[in-house]
Each structure stands twice: as C-alpha cells, then as structure tokens.
PDB file of C-alpha atoms in Angstrom:
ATOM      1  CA  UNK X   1      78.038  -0.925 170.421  1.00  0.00           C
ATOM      2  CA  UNK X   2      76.438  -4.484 170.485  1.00  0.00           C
ATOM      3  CA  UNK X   3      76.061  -4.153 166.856  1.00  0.00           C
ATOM      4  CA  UNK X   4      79.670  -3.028 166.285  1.00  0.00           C
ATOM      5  CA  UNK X   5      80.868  -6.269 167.903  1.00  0.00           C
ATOM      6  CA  UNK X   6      78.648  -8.300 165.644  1.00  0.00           C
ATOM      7  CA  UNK X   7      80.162  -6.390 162.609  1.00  0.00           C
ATOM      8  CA  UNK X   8      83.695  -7.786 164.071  1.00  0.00           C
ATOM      9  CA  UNK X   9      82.090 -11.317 165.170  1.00  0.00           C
ATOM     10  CA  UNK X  10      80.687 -11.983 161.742  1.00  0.00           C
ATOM     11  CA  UNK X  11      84.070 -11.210 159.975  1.00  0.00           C
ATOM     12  CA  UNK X  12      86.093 -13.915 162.220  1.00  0.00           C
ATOM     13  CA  UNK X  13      83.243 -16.358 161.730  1.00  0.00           C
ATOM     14  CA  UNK X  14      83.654 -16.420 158.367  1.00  0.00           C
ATOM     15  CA  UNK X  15      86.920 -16.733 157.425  1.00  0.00           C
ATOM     16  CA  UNK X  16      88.926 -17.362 160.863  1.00  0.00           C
ATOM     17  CA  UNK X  17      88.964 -21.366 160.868  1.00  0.00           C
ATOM     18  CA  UNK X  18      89.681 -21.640 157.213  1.00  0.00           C
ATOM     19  CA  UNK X  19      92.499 -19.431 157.819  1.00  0.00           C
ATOM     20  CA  UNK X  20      93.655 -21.135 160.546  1.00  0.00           C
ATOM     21  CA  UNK X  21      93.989 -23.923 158.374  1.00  0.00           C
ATOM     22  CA  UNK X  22      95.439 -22.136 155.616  1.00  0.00           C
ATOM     23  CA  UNK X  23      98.775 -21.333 157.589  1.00  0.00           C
ATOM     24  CA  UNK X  24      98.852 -24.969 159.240  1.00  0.00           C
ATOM     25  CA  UNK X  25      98.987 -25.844 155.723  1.00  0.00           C
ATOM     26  CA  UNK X  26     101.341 -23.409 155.037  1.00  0.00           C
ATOM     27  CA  UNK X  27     103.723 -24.410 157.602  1.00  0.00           C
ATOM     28  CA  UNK X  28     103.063 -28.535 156.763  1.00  0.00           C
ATOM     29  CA  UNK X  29     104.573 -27.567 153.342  1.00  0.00           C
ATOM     30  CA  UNK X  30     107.767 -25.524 154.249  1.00  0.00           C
ATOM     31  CA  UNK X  31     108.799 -28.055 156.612  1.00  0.00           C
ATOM     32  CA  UNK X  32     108.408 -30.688 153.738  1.00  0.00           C
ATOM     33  CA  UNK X  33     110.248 -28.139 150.998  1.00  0.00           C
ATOM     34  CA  UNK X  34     113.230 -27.452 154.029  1.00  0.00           C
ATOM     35  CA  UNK X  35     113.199 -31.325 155.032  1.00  0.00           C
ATOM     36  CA  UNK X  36     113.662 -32.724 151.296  1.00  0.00           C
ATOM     37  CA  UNK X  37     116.632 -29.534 150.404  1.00  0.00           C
ATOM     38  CA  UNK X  38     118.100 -30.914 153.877  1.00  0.00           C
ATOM     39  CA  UNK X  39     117.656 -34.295 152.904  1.00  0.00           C
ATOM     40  CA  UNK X  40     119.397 -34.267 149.051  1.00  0.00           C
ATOM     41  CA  UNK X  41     121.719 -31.878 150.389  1.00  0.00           C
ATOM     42  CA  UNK X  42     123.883 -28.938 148.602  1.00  0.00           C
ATOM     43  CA  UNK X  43     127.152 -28.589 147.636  1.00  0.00           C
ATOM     44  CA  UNK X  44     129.424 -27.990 150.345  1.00  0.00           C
ATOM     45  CA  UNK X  45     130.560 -24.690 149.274  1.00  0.00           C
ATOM     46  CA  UNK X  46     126.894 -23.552 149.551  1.00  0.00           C
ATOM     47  CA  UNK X  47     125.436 -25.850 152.690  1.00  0.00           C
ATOM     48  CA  UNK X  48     124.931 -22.574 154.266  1.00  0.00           C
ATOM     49  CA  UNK X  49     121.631 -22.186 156.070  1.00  0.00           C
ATOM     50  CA  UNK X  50     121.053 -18.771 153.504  1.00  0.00           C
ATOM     51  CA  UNK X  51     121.810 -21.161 150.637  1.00  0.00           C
ATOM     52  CA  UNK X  52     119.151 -23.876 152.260  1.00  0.00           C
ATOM     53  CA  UNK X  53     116.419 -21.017 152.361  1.00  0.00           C
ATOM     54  CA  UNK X  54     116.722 -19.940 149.537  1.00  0.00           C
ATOM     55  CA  UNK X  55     117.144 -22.639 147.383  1.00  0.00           C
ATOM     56  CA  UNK X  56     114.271 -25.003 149.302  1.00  0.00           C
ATOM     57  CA  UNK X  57     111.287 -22.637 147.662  1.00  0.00           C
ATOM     58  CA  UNK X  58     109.743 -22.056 151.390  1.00  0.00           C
ATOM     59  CA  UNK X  59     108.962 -18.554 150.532  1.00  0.00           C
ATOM     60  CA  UNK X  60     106.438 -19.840 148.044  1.00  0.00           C
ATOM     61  CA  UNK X  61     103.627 -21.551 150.398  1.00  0.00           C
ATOM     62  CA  UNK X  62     103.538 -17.638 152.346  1.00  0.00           C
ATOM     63  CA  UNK X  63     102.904 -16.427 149.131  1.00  0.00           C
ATOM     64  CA  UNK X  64      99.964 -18.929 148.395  1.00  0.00           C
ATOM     65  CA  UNK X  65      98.657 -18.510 151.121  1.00  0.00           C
ATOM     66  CA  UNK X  66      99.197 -14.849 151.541  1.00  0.00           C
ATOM     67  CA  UNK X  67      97.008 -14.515 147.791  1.00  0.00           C
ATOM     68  CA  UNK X  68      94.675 -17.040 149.081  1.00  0.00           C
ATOM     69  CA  UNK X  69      94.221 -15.074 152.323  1.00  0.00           C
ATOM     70  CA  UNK X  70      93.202 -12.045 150.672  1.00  0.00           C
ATOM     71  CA  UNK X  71      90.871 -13.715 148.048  1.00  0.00           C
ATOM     72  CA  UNK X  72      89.313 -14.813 151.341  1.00  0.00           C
ATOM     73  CA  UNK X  73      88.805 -11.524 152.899  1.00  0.00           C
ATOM     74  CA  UNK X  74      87.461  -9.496 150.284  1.00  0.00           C
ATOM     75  CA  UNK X  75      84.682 -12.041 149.755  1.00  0.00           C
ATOM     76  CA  UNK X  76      83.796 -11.140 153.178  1.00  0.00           C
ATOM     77  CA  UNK X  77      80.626  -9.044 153.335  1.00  0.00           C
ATOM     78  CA  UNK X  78      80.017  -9.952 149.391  1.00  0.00           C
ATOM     79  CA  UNK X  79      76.783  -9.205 148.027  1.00  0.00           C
ATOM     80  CA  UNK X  80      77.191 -12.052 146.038  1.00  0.00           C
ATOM     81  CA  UNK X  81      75.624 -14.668 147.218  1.00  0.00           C
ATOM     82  CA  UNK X  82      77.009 -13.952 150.937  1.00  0.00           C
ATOM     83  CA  UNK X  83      74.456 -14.240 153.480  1.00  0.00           C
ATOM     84  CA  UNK X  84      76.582 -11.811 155.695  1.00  0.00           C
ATOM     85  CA  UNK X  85      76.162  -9.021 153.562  1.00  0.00           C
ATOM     86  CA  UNK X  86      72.644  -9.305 154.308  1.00  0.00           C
ATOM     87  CA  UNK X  87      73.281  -9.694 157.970  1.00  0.00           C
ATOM     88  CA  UNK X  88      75.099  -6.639 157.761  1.00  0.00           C
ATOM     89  CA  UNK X  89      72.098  -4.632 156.144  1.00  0.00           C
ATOM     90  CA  UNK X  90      69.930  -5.406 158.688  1.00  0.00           C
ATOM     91  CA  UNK X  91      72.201  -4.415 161.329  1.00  0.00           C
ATOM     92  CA  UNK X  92      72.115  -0.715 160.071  1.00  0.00           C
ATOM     93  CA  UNK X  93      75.582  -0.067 161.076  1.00  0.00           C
ATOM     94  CA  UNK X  94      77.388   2.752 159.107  1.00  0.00           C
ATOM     95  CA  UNK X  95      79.172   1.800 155.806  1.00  0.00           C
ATOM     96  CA  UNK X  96      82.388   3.370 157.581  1.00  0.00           C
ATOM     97  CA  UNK X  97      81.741   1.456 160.205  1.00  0.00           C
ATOM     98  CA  UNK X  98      81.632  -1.426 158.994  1.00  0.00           C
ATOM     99  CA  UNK X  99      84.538  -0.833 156.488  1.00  0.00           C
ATOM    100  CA  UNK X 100      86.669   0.013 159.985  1.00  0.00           C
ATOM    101  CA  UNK X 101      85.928  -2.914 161.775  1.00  0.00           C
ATOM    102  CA  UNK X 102      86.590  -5.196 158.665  1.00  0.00           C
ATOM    103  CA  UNK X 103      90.258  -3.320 158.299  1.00  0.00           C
ATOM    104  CA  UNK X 104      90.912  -3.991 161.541  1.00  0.00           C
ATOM    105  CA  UNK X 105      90.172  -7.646 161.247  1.00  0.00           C
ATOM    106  CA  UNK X 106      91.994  -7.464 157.614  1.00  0.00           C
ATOM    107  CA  UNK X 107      95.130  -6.064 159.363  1.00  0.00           C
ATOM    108  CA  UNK X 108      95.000  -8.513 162.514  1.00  0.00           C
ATOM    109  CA  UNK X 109      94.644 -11.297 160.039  1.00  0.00           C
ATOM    110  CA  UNK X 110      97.944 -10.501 157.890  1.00  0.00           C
ATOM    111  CA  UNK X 111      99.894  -9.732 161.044  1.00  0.00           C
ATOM    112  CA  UNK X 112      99.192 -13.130 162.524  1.00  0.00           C
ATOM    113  CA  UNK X 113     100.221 -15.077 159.079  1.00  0.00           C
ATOM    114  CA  UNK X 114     103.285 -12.100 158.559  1.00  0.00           C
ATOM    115  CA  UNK X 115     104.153 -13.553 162.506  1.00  0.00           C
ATOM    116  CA  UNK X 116     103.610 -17.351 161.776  1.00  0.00           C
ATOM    117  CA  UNK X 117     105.798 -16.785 158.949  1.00  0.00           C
ATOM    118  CA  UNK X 118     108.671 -15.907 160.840  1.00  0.00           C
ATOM    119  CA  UNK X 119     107.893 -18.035 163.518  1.00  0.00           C
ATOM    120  CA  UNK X 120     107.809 -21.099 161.002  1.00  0.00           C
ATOM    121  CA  UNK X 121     111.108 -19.804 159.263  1.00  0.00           C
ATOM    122  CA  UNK X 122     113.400 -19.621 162.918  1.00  0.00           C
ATOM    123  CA  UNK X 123     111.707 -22.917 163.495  1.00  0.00           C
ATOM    124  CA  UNK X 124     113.231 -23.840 160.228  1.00  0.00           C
ATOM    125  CA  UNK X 125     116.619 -22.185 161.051  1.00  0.00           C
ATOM    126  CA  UNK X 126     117.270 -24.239 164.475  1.00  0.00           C
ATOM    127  CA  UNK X 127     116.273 -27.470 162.364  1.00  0.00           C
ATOM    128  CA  UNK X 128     119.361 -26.744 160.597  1.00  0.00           C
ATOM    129  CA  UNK X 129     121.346 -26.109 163.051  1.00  0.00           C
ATOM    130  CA  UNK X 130     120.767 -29.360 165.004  1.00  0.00           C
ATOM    131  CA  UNK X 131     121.274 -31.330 161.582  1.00  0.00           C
ATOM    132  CA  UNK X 132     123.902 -30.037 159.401  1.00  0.00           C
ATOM    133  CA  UNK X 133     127.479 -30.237 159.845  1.00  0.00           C
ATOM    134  CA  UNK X 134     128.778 -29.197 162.889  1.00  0.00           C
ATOM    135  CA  UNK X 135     131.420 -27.276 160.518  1.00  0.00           C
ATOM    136  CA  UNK X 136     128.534 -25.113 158.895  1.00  0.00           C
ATOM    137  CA  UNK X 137     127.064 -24.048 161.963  1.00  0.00           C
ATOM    138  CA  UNK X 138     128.169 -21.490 165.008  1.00  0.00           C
ATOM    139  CA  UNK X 139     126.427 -20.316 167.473  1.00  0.00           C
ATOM    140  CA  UNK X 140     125.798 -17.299 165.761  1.00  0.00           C
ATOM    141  CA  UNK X 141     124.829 -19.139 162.596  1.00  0.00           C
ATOM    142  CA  UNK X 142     120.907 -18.190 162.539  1.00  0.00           C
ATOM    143  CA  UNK X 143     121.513 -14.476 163.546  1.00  0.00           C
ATOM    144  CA  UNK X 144     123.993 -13.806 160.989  1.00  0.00           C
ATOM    145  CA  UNK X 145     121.424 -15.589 158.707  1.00  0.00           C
ATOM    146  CA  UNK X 146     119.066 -12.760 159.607  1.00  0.00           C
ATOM    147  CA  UNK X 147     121.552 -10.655 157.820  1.00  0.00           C
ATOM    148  CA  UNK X 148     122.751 -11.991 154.897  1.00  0.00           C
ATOM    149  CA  UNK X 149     119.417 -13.829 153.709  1.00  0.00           C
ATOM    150  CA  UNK X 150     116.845 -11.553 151.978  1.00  0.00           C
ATOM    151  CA  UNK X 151     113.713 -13.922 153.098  1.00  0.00           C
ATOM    152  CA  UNK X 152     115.172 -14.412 156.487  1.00  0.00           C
ATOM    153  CA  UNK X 153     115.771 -10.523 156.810  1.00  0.00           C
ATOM    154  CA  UNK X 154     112.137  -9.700 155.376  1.00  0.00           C
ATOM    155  CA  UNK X 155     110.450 -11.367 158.212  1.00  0.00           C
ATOM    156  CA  UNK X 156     113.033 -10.881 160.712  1.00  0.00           C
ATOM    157  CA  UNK X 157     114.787  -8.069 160.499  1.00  0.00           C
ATOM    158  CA  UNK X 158     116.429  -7.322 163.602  1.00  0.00           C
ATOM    159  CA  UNK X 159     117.511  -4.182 164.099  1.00  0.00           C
ATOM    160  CA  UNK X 160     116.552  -2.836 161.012  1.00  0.00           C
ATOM    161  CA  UNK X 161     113.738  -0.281 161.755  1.00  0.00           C
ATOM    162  CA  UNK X 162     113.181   0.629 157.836  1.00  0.00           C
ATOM    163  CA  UNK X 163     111.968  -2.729 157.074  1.00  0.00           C
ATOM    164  CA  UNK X 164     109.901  -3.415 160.427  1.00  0.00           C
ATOM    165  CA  UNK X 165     108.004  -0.065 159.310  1.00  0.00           C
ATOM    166  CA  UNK X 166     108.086  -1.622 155.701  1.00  0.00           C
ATOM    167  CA  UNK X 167     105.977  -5.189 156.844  1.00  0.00           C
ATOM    168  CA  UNK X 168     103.600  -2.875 159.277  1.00  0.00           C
ATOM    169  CA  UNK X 169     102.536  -0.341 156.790  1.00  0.00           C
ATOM    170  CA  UNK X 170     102.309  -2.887 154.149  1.00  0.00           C
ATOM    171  CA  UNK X 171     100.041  -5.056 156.091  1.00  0.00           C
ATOM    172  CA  UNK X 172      98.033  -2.240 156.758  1.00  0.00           C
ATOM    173  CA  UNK X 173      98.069  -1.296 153.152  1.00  0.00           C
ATOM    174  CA  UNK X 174      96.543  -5.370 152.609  1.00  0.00           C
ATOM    175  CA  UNK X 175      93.822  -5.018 155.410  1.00  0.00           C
ATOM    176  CA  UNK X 176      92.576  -1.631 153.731  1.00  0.00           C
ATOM    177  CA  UNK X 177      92.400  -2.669 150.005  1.00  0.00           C
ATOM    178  CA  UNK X 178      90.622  -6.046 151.517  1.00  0.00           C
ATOM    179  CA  UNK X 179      88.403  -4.205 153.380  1.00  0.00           C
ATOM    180  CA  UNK X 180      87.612  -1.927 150.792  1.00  0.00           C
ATOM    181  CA  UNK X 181      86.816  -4.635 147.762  1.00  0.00           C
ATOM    182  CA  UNK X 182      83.317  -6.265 149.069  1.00  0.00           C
ATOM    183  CA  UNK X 183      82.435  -2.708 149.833  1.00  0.00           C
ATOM    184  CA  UNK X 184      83.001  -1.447 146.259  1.00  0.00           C
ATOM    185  CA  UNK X 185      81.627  -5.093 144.433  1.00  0.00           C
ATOM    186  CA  UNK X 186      77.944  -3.676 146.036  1.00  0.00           C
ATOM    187  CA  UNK X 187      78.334  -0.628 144.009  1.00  0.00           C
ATOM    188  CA  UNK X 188      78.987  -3.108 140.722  1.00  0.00           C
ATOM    189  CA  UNK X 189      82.682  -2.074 140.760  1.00  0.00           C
ATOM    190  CA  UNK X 190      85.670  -4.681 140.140  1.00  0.00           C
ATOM    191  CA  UNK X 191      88.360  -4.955 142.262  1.00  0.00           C
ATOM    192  CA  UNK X 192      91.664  -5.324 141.501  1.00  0.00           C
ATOM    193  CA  UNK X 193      93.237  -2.983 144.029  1.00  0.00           C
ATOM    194  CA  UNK X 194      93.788  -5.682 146.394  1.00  0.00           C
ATOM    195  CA  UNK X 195      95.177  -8.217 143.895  1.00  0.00           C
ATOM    196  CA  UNK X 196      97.693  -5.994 142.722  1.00  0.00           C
ATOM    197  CA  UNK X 197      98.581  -4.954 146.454  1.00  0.00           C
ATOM    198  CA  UNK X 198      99.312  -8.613 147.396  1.00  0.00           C
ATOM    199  CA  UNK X 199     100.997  -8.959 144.282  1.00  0.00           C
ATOM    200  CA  UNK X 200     103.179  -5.952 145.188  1.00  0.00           C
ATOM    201  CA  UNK X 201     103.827  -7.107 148.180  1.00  0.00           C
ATOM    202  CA  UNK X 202     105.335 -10.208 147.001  1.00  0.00           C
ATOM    203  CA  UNK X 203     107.539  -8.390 144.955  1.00  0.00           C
ATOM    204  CA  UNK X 204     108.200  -6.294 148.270  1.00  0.00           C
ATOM    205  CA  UNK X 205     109.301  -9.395 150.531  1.00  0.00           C
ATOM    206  CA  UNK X 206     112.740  -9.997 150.506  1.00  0.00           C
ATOM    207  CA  UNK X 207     115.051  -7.204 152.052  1.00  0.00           C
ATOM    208  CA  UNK X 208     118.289  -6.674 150.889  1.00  0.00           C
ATOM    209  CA  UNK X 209     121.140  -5.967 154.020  1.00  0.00           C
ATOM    210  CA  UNK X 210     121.789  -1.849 153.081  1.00  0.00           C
ATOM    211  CA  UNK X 211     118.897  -1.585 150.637  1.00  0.00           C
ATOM    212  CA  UNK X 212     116.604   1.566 151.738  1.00  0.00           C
ATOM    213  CA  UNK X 213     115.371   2.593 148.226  1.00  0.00           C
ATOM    214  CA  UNK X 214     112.841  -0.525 147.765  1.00  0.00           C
ATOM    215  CA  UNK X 215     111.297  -0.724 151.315  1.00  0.00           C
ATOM    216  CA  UNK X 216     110.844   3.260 151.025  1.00  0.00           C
ATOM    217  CA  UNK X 217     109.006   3.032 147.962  1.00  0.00           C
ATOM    218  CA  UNK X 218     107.017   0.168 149.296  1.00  0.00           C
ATOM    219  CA  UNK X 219     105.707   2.136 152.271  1.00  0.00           C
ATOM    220  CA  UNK X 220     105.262   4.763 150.537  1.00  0.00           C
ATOM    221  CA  UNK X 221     103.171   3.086 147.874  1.00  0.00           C
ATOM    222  CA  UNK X 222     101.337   0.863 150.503  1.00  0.00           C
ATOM    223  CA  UNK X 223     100.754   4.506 152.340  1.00  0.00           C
ATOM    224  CA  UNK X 224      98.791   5.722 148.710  1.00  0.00           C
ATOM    225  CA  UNK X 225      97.048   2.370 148.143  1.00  0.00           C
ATOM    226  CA  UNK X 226      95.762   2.404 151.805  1.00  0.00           C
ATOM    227  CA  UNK X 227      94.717   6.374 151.768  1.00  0.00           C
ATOM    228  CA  UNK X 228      92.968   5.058 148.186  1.00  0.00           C
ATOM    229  CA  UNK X 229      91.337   2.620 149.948  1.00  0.00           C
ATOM    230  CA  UNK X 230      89.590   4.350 152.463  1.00  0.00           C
ATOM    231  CA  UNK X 231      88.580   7.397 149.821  1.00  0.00           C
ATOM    232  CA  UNK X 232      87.038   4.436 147.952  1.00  0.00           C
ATOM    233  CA  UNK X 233      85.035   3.060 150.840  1.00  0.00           C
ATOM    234  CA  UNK X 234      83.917   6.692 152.184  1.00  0.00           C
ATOM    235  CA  UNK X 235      82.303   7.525 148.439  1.00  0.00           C
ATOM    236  CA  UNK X 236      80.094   4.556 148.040  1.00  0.00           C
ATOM    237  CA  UNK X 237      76.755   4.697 148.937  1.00  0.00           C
ATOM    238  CA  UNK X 238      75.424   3.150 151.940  1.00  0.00           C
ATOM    239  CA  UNK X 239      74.569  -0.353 152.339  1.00  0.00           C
ATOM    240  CA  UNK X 240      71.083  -0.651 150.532  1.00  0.00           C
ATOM    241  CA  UNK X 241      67.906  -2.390 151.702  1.00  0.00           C
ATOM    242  CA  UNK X 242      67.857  -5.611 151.498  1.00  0.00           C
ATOM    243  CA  UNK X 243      65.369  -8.019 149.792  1.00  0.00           C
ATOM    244  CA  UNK X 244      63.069  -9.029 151.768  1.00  0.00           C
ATOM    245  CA  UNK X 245      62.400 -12.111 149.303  1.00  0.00           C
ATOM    246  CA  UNK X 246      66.386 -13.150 149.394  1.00  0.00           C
TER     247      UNK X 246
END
C-alpha cells in the first residue's frame, strides 16, 4: 500500500504548486479583465451583470489555464526525460495501478480549478453588485444571472441537474485522457486524445437556460473518451525496466 501512496505522492509533487499558481494567476487576470469592463463601462441598455461577463473575456484565462493544466498532467510520469517515470519503474506498482491513482489525481485536479472557477466568477458577481448602479442591481441580481448567462450557468448551475452531471462526467472524461497520455507516450504513441478532450470541453462550457441536446452529447461523448481511455491504458505493456545507466 506504501507504494500506492507514493504513486499518488509523486503525482502532487510534481505538478501541485505550479498549479496552484496557475489558478492564482488565473484569478489575478479575471479580476483585471472584470475591473477594466467595470471601469470603461457599457452602454446602459446593456450594464447588466450578464452583459459585463460576457463581454469582459473572463472565460478566457479558465480556458488557458484549463489547456495549460492538462499539458501539465500528461507530462506526468513521461518517459521523456521525467525522472518520475523512472521512480515509478522501480516501484513495481501495476501499470493499472498506477494509471488509477494518476486519474484520480487528474480528476481531483480539474474539480478544484472547475470549483475556483466558480468561486472566482460569484466573487466577480458581488463586485458588481456593490459597484454598479443601484438601478441595475436587485437583490436577486446574481441569481437570476445564474440563469440567463451561459458562463455563469456553466459553472453554476443551480438547479439544473443535466449540466452538474455535464461538468462531473466531463472532468472525469479530462482526468482519464490525462492519465492515459504519459502511459501511451512509453509505448511511442502520440497523444492527442487529451488535447482534443480539453478542446471539447471548451466548446462544452457555456450552458444555454433550456438547452439539453449539447450537455447530453457532451456526457455522452466525455462517457466514450473516458471508457477509450482506460481500454488504452489496460492494452499497453507494462512499465519496462529501467536503465540502470539513466
């Protein structure tokens, strides 16, 4: 079991302070993006706190980050030139294993940025509601923005169970094809699986108020990719010996 952990520990030591940083970052730059939209204002037919998300670009630093996140995690366990892939060959821990234990960090990883996300965007919302005109804001300003704002209602959907299942399977979907990419690169294989995944689920993000043929055919595609993912890590060999001369 005590190598098991070490699988787990060697994952988080390799990637968890840099992306740490990466959503600290992330959050540094939506507050600047919100601050300068709330700064040089709108239109007062469109001052609305939908209009400020949407037209402030904040969604973009998530998806920076969110690409830059999962360039991080598939070099984990790398054979190339990654001094943890030879840790992990001298642990002699199963290749399942080790592909289960990196999922789960994968998936623990994207929920944390999906959740600093949408705790950086309500921080955003009650900004706006403390500085805009008291004649664009009610006190049921930020929930209705929950509603009628496609970003807003991505990450926080309320009581819309479709798209809560949407984010959880997706992230899933991200840990697996993550988890799945250093483990194919030993057997000489690209990997694009996980690049198009993140790209997909991009595309995914915003959630339409009604909308139920997207976010089914994202889980359902993020369901495929993840099944593909683990069929990919169960037929590659075993992690080989390792050079003793390395």
């Amino acid at each position: 079991m005590k190598q098991h952990s070490t699988v787990l520990m060697l994952a988080a030591r390799s990637s968890i302070y840099t992306l740490i940083a990466l959503m600290a970052l992330m959050a540094g730059a939506e507050a600047i993006l919100f601050g300068w939209a709330l700064h040089r204002g709108l239109p007062a037919e469109n001052y609305s706190l939908e209009a400020m998300l949407e037209q402030s670009w904040v969604i973009v630093p998530f998806y920076i980050v969110l690409a830059l996140t999962t360039i991080l995690l598939c070099r984990t366990g790398s054979p190339t030139g990654s001094r943890p892939h030879y840790t992990l060959a001298r642990l002699s821990v199963p290749l399942w294993a080790v592909y289960c234990w990196q999922w789960l960090y994968n998936t623990l990883c994207y929920l944390v940025l999906y959740a600093a996300q949408a705790a950086v965007m309500l921080g955003l919302c009650v900004w706006y509601t403390r500085t805009a005109e008291p004649t664009s804001v009610t006190g049921q300003t930020i929930f209705l923005a929950c509603y009628r704002s496609e970003i807003l209602h991505g990450f926080v959907p309320l009581q819309n169970t479709v798209i809560w299942l949407r984010n959880l399977i997706v992230i899933i979907g991200l840990g697996a094809a993550a988890a799945a990419a250093p483990i194919r690169r030993q057997k000489g294989k690209k990997e694009t699986v996980a690049l198009g995944m993140v790209c997909a689920a991009m595309a995914w993000q915003k959630a339409e108020l009604g909308d139920f043929i997207l976010p089914t055919f994202a889980i359902l595609t993020a369901v495929g990719i993840t099944l593909w993912s683990c069929l990919s890590a169960a037929t590659c060999t075993p992690i080989g010996e390792v050079d003793e001369d390395a």
